[in-house]
Amino acid sequence: MMDQVSEHLYGLSGQSMHELIHKFPLDQTDIRENIDNILQEYKDVPGGLMVILNEIQSQIGYISRPIQEYVSLVLNTPVSTIAGVVSFYSFFTTEPRGDHTVKFCMGTACYVGGTQQLIRKAEQILNIQSGETTPDNRITLEVCRCVGSCSQAPVVVVDEQMYGRLRPSKIPPLIRDILKKYEDS
Ligand code: FES
């Protein structure tokens, strides 16, 4: 039913659309309806691509490759353009984030100041790689571009909170503090 709706809505009945709507998460009716609503609302608005991607990120939580391809087909925009926007802005992710995000600034000052050692420490503790989320969905590790506090390098941003002049020894207590929130609740 929804296959026909999506195809009919946008006049796209090609093989690619048919294959796409059977890929996760587009095979989830509620998610695809949500994306369809966003596309319908903004597809004809000038500069709508950014608004659409923002809305998808906010409402769905990520913009995976199948979602990018779906948006590409509907907007008749090359998927490479969409992928370029998604990878340029750190707000966008291609996978779901955990409840808390730990971002490591990779700007020059922070990089020179030792960001990589901080990342390594966090990766060791959580047993995941940067860009991944812990299996319990609590913490995502990410790198980001300069956050504008270079004098505080190296900088780590936990959710909205910034921590400066960090050393690797400060990473374990930082992560403990995040996890403590779960014990307290
Ligand atoms: S380089 Fe990290 S805050 Fe500017």
PDB file of C-alpha atoms and ligand atoms in Angstrom:
ATOM      1  CA  MET A   1       0.000   0.000   0.000  1.00  0.00           C
ATOM      2  CA  MET A   2       2.631   2.506   1.123  1.00  0.00           C
ATOM      3  CA  ASP A   3       4.822   1.377  -1.784  1.00  0.00           C
ATOM      4  CA  GLN A   4       2.144   2.638  -4.128  1.00  0.00           C
ATOM      5  CA  VAL A   5       1.602   5.792  -2.111  1.00  0.00           C
ATOM      6  CA  SER A   6       5.274   6.760  -2.204  1.00  0.00           C
ATOM      7  CA  GLU A   7       5.616   5.933  -5.859  1.00  0.00           C
ATOM      8  CA  HIS A   8       2.407   7.711  -6.750  1.00  0.00           C
ATOM      9  CA  LEU A   9       3.151  10.746  -4.580  1.00  0.00           C
ATOM     10  CA  TYR A  10       6.324  11.586  -6.373  1.00  0.00           C
ATOM     11  CA  GLY A  11       5.650  10.049  -9.737  1.00  0.00           C
ATOM     12  CA  LEU A  12       8.511   7.642  -9.246  1.00  0.00           C
ATOM     13  CA  SER A  13       7.868   4.050 -10.028  1.00  0.00           C
ATOM     14  CA  GLY A  14      11.314   2.970 -11.105  1.00  0.00           C
ATOM     15  CA  GLN A  15      13.240   0.009  -9.839  1.00  0.00           C
ATOM     16  CA  SER A  16      15.372   2.129  -7.504  1.00  0.00           C
ATOM     17  CA  MET A  17      12.402   3.466  -5.578  1.00  0.00           C
ATOM     18  CA  HIS A  18      10.913  -0.004  -5.366  1.00  0.00           C
ATOM     19  CA  GLU A  19      14.151  -1.414  -3.936  1.00  0.00           C
ATOM     20  CA  LEU A  20      14.704   1.513  -1.613  1.00  0.00           C
ATOM     21  CA  ILE A  21      11.421   1.265   0.204  1.00  0.00           C
ATOM     22  CA  HIS A  22      12.289  -2.264   1.243  1.00  0.00           C
ATOM     23  CA  LYS A  23      15.538  -1.188   2.870  1.00  0.00           C
ATOM     24  CA  PHE A  24      15.806  -0.316   6.536  1.00  0.00           C
ATOM     25  CA  PRO A  25      14.609   2.099   7.860  1.00  0.00           C
ATOM     26  CA  LEU A  26      12.396   2.937   4.887  1.00  0.00           C
ATOM     27  CA  ASP A  27      10.658  -0.409   5.302  1.00  0.00           C
ATOM     28  CA  GLN A  28       9.254   0.914   8.593  1.00  0.00           C
ATOM     29  CA  THR A  29       5.910   2.469   7.684  1.00  0.00           C
ATOM     30  CA  ASP A  30       5.939   5.127  10.414  1.00  0.00           C
ATOM     31  CA  ILE A  31       9.461   6.271   9.537  1.00  0.00           C
ATOM     32  CA  ARG A  32       8.727   6.503   5.829  1.00  0.00           C
ATOM     33  CA  GLU A  33       5.479   8.352   6.442  1.00  0.00           C
ATOM     34  CA  ASN A  34       7.397  10.781   8.596  1.00  0.00           C
ATOM     35  CA  ILE A  35       9.990  11.352   5.869  1.00  0.00           C
ATOM     36  CA  ASP A  36       7.266  11.642   3.227  1.00  0.00           C
ATOM     37  CA  ASN A  37       5.531  14.350   5.253  1.00  0.00           C
ATOM     38  CA  ILE A  38       8.783  16.302   5.573  1.00  0.00           C
ATOM     39  CA  LEU A  39       9.473  15.943   1.841  1.00  0.00           C
ATOM     40  CA  GLN A  40       5.989  17.022   0.880  1.00  0.00           C
ATOM     41  CA  GLU A  41       6.156  20.059   3.113  1.00  0.00           C
ATOM     42  CA  TYR A  42       9.540  21.351   1.995  1.00  0.00           C
ATOM     43  CA  LYS A  43      10.382  19.859  -1.393  1.00  0.00           C
ATOM     44  CA  ASP A  44       9.234  22.940  -3.306  1.00  0.00           C
ATOM     45  CA  VAL A  45      10.668  25.480  -0.875  1.00  0.00           C
ATOM     46  CA  PRO A  46      13.813  27.302  -2.082  1.00  0.00           C
ATOM     47  CA  GLY A  47      16.798  25.946  -0.153  1.00  0.00           C
ATOM     48  CA  GLY A  48      14.546  23.133   0.979  1.00  0.00           C
ATOM     49  CA  LEU A  49      17.280  20.494   1.014  1.00  0.00           C
ATOM     50  CA  MET A  50      18.876  21.836   4.208  1.00  0.00           C
ATOM     51  CA  VAL A  51      15.482  22.153   5.880  1.00  0.00           C
ATOM     52  CA  ILE A  52      14.552  18.629   4.847  1.00  0.00           C
ATOM     53  CA  LEU A  53      17.809  17.166   6.123  1.00  0.00           C
ATOM     54  CA  ASN A  54      17.502  19.121   9.367  1.00  0.00           C
ATOM     55  CA  GLU A  55      13.988  17.847   9.911  1.00  0.00           C
ATOM     56  CA  ILE A  56      14.946  14.254   9.123  1.00  0.00           C
ATOM     57  CA  GLN A  57      17.917  14.436  11.498  1.00  0.00           C
ATOM     58  CA  SER A  58      15.723  15.917  14.254  1.00  0.00           C
ATOM     59  CA  GLN A  59      12.738  13.626  13.802  1.00  0.00           C
ATOM     60  CA  ILE A  60      14.325  10.343  12.707  1.00  0.00           C
ATOM     61  CA  GLY A  61      17.666  10.839  14.472  1.00  0.00           C
ATOM     62  CA  TYR A  62      19.952  10.081  11.529  1.00  0.00           C
ATOM     63  CA  ILE A  63      20.233  10.216   7.732  1.00  0.00           C
ATOM     64  CA  SER A  64      21.469   6.815   6.606  1.00  0.00           C
ATOM     65  CA  ARG A  65      22.461   6.021   3.024  1.00  0.00           C
ATOM     66  CA  PRO A  66      19.017   4.612   2.041  1.00  0.00           C
ATOM     67  CA  ILE A  67      17.394   7.795   3.414  1.00  0.00           C
ATOM     68  CA  GLN A  68      19.846   9.909   1.413  1.00  0.00           C
ATOM     69  CA  GLU A  69      19.012   7.918  -1.721  1.00  0.00           C
ATOM     70  CA  TYR A  70      15.284   8.296  -1.089  1.00  0.00           C
ATOM     71  CA  VAL A  71      15.589  12.074  -0.671  1.00  0.00           C
ATOM     72  CA  SER A  72      17.779  12.164  -3.762  1.00  0.00           C
ATOM     73  CA  LEU A  73      15.133  10.417  -5.867  1.00  0.00           C
ATOM     74  CA  VAL A  74      12.264  12.539  -4.623  1.00  0.00           C
ATOM     75  CA  LEU A  75      14.106  15.843  -5.021  1.00  0.00           C
ATOM     76  CA  ASN A  76      15.797  14.751  -8.222  1.00  0.00           C
ATOM     77  CA  THR A  77      19.121  15.808  -6.706  1.00  0.00           C
ATOM     78  CA  PRO A  78      22.298  13.733  -7.056  1.00  0.00           C
ATOM     79  CA  VAL A  79      22.878  11.558  -4.016  1.00  0.00           C
ATOM     80  CA  SER A  80      26.486  12.789  -3.997  1.00  0.00           C
ATOM     81  CA  THR A  81      25.201  16.310  -3.259  1.00  0.00           C
ATOM     82  CA  ILE A  82      23.141  15.054  -0.352  1.00  0.00           C
ATOM     83  CA  ALA A  83      25.960  12.886   0.974  1.00  0.00           C
ATOM     84  CA  GLY A  84      28.267  15.909   0.744  1.00  0.00           C
ATOM     85  CA  VAL A  85      25.959  18.046   2.868  1.00  0.00           C
ATOM     86  CA  VAL A  86      25.435  15.262   5.410  1.00  0.00           C
ATOM     87  CA  SER A  87      29.157  14.679   5.828  1.00  0.00           C
ATOM     88  CA  PHE A  88      30.013  18.399   5.969  1.00  0.00           C
ATOM     89  CA  TYR A  89      27.836  19.331   8.938  1.00  0.00           C
ATOM     90  CA  SER A  90      28.619  17.533  12.172  1.00  0.00           C
ATOM     91  CA  PHE A  91      24.994  17.931  13.264  1.00  0.00           C
ATOM     92  CA  PHE A  92      24.038  15.288  10.705  1.00  0.00           C
ATOM     93  CA  THR A  93      24.765  11.638  11.357  1.00  0.00           C
ATOM     94  CA  THR A  94      24.330   8.585   9.189  1.00  0.00           C
ATOM     95  CA  GLU A  95      23.659   6.327  12.171  1.00  0.00           C
ATOM     96  CA  PRO A  96      21.503   6.735  15.269  1.00  0.00           C
ATOM     97  CA  ARG A  97      23.231   8.538  18.140  1.00  0.00           C
ATOM     98  CA  GLY A  98      23.222   7.364  21.731  1.00  0.00           C
ATOM     99  CA  ASP A  99      21.533   9.243  24.580  1.00  0.00           C
ATOM    100  CA  HIS A 100      24.750  11.227  25.107  1.00  0.00           C
ATOM    101  CA  THR A 101      27.289  12.425  22.579  1.00  0.00           C
ATOM    102  CA  VAL A 102      30.956  12.981  23.336  1.00  0.00           C
ATOM    103  CA  LYS A 103      32.535  15.112  20.619  1.00  0.00           C
ATOM    104  CA  PHE A 104      36.272  15.534  20.243  1.00  0.00           C
ATOM    105  CA  CYS A 105      37.365  18.713  18.521  1.00  0.00           C
ATOM    106  CA  MET A 106      39.692  17.955  15.641  1.00  0.00           C
ATOM    107  CA  GLY A 107      40.475  21.581  14.806  1.00  0.00           C
ATOM    108  CA  THR A 108      44.157  22.391  14.488  1.00  0.00           C
ATOM    109  CA  ALA A 109      44.706  23.729  18.015  1.00  0.00           C
ATOM    110  CA  CYS A 110      42.976  20.758  19.612  1.00  0.00           C
ATOM    111  CA  TYR A 111      44.611  18.253  17.307  1.00  0.00           C
ATOM    112  CA  VAL A 112      48.044  19.648  18.167  1.00  0.00           C
ATOM    113  CA  GLY A 113      46.990  19.735  21.818  1.00  0.00           C
ATOM    114  CA  GLY A 114      46.383  15.998  21.931  1.00  0.00           C
ATOM    115  CA  THR A 115      42.820  15.212  20.819  1.00  0.00           C
ATOM    116  CA  GLN A 116      43.910  11.873  19.450  1.00  0.00           C
ATOM    117  CA  GLN A 117      45.109  10.659  22.846  1.00  0.00           C
ATOM    118  CA  LEU A 118      41.769  11.688  24.343  1.00  0.00           C
ATOM    119  CA  ILE A 119      39.895   9.771  21.672  1.00  0.00           C
ATOM    120  CA  ARG A 120      42.042   6.693  22.180  1.00  0.00           C
ATOM    121  CA  LYS A 121      41.359   6.768  25.912  1.00  0.00           C
ATOM    122  CA  ALA A 122      37.596   7.042  25.417  1.00  0.00           C
ATOM    123  CA  GLU A 123      37.646   4.281  22.796  1.00  0.00           C
ATOM    124  CA  GLN A 124      39.518   2.002  25.195  1.00  0.00           C
ATOM    125  CA  ILE A 125      37.115   2.634  28.060  1.00  0.00           C
ATOM    126  CA  LEU A 126      33.938   2.197  26.028  1.00  0.00           C
ATOM    127  CA  ASN A 127      35.316  -0.442  23.695  1.00  0.00           C
ATOM    128  CA  ILE A 128      33.982   1.301  20.601  1.00  0.00           C
ATOM    129  CA  GLN A 129      35.560   3.351  17.841  1.00  0.00           C
ATOM    130  CA  SER A 130      35.027   7.022  17.206  1.00  0.00           C
ATOM    131  CA  GLY A 131      31.821   7.395  15.182  1.00  0.00           C
ATOM    132  CA  GLU A 132      30.200   4.471  16.994  1.00  0.00           C
ATOM    133  CA  THR A 133      27.618   4.135  19.757  1.00  0.00           C
ATOM    134  CA  THR A 134      27.840   1.816  22.739  1.00  0.00           C
ATOM    135  CA  PRO A 135      25.618  -1.282  22.378  1.00  0.00           C
ATOM    136  CA  ASP A 136      23.393   0.005  25.206  1.00  0.00           C
ATOM    137  CA  ASN A 137      22.830   3.212  23.200  1.00  0.00           C
ATOM    138  CA  ARG A 138      24.088   5.390  26.019  1.00  0.00           C
ATOM    139  CA  ILE A 139      27.144   7.090  24.513  1.00  0.00           C
ATOM    140  CA  THR A 140      28.239   8.033  21.003  1.00  0.00           C
ATOM    141  CA  LEU A 141      31.814   9.099  20.294  1.00  0.00           C
ATOM    142  CA  GLU A 142      32.314  11.628  17.510  1.00  0.00           C
ATOM    143  CA  VAL A 143      34.877  14.020  16.175  1.00  0.00           C
ATOM    144  CA  CYS A 144      33.936  17.545  15.164  1.00  0.00           C
ATOM    145  CA  ARG A 145      35.429  20.651  13.609  1.00  0.00           C
ATOM    146  CA  CYS A 146      36.686  23.614  15.637  1.00  0.00           C
ATOM    147  CA  VAL A 147      34.097  24.658  18.191  1.00  0.00           C
ATOM    148  CA  GLY A 148      35.600  28.115  18.619  1.00  0.00           C
ATOM    149  CA  SER A 149      37.366  27.688  21.974  1.00  0.00           C
ATOM    150  CA  CYS A 150      40.864  27.124  20.669  1.00  0.00           C
ATOM    151  CA  SER A 151      42.477  28.794  23.699  1.00  0.00           C
ATOM    152  CA  GLN A 152      41.019  25.909  25.734  1.00  0.00           C
ATOM    153  CA  ALA A 153      42.486  23.206  23.505  1.00  0.00           C
ATOM    154  CA  PRO A 154      42.087  20.313  23.545  1.00  0.00           C
ATOM    155  CA  VAL A 155      38.329  20.579  23.840  1.00  0.00           C
ATOM    156  CA  VAL A 156      35.679  17.909  24.311  1.00  0.00           C
ATOM    157  CA  VAL A 157      31.948  18.622  24.142  1.00  0.00           C
ATOM    158  CA  VAL A 158      29.635  16.342  26.092  1.00  0.00           C
ATOM    159  CA  ASP A 159      26.116  16.961  24.830  1.00  0.00           C
ATOM    160  CA  GLU A 160      26.052  20.793  25.083  1.00  0.00           C
ATOM    161  CA  GLN A 161      28.706  21.118  27.784  1.00  0.00           C
ATOM    162  CA  MET A 162      32.256  22.071  26.824  1.00  0.00           C
ATOM    163  CA  TYR A 163      35.362  20.818  28.643  1.00  0.00           C
ATOM    164  CA  GLY A 164      38.725  22.412  27.902  1.00  0.00           C
ATOM    165  CA  ARG A 165      42.403  21.693  28.501  1.00  0.00           C
ATOM    166  CA  LEU A 166      41.650  18.025  28.925  1.00  0.00           C
ATOM    167  CA  ARG A 167      44.247  15.360  29.514  1.00  0.00           C
ATOM    168  CA  PRO A 168      43.654  11.644  28.915  1.00  0.00           C
ATOM    169  CA  SER A 169      43.458  11.105  32.683  1.00  0.00           C
ATOM    170  CA  LYS A 170      40.314  13.283  32.746  1.00  0.00           C
ATOM    171  CA  ILE A 171      38.424  11.083  30.291  1.00  0.00           C
ATOM    172  CA  PRO A 172      37.542   8.226  32.707  1.00  0.00           C
ATOM    173  CA  PRO A 173      35.856  10.567  35.259  1.00  0.00           C
ATOM    174  CA  LEU A 174      34.072  12.377  32.422  1.00  0.00           C
ATOM    175  CA  ILE A 175      32.590   9.122  31.181  1.00  0.00           C
ATOM    176  CA  ARG A 176      31.840   7.974  34.737  1.00  0.00           C
ATOM    177  CA  ASP A 177      29.828  11.176  35.239  1.00  0.00           C
ATOM    178  CA  ILE A 178      27.740  10.424  32.156  1.00  0.00           C
ATOM    179  CA  LEU A 179      27.079   6.848  33.229  1.00  0.00           C
ATOM    180  CA  LYS A 180      26.292   7.940  36.788  1.00  0.00           C
ATOM    181  CA  LYS A 181      23.158   9.646  35.469  1.00  0.00           C
ATOM    182  CA  TYR A 182      21.747   6.198  34.765  1.00  0.00           C
ATOM    183  CA  GLU A 183      22.482   4.990  38.301  1.00  0.00           C
ATOM    184  CA  ASP A 184      20.812   8.078  39.789  1.00  0.00           C
ATOM    185  CA  SER A 185      17.658   7.713  37.730  1.00  0.00           C
TER     186      SER A 185
HETATM  187  S1  FES B   1      40.550  23.834  17.386  1.00  0.00           S
HETATM  188 FE1  FES B   1      39.374  22.992  18.967  1.00  0.00          FE
HETATM  189  S2  FES B   1      38.231  24.640  19.658  1.00  0.00           S
HETATM  190 FE2  FES B   1      39.270  25.442  17.963  1.00  0.00          FE
END
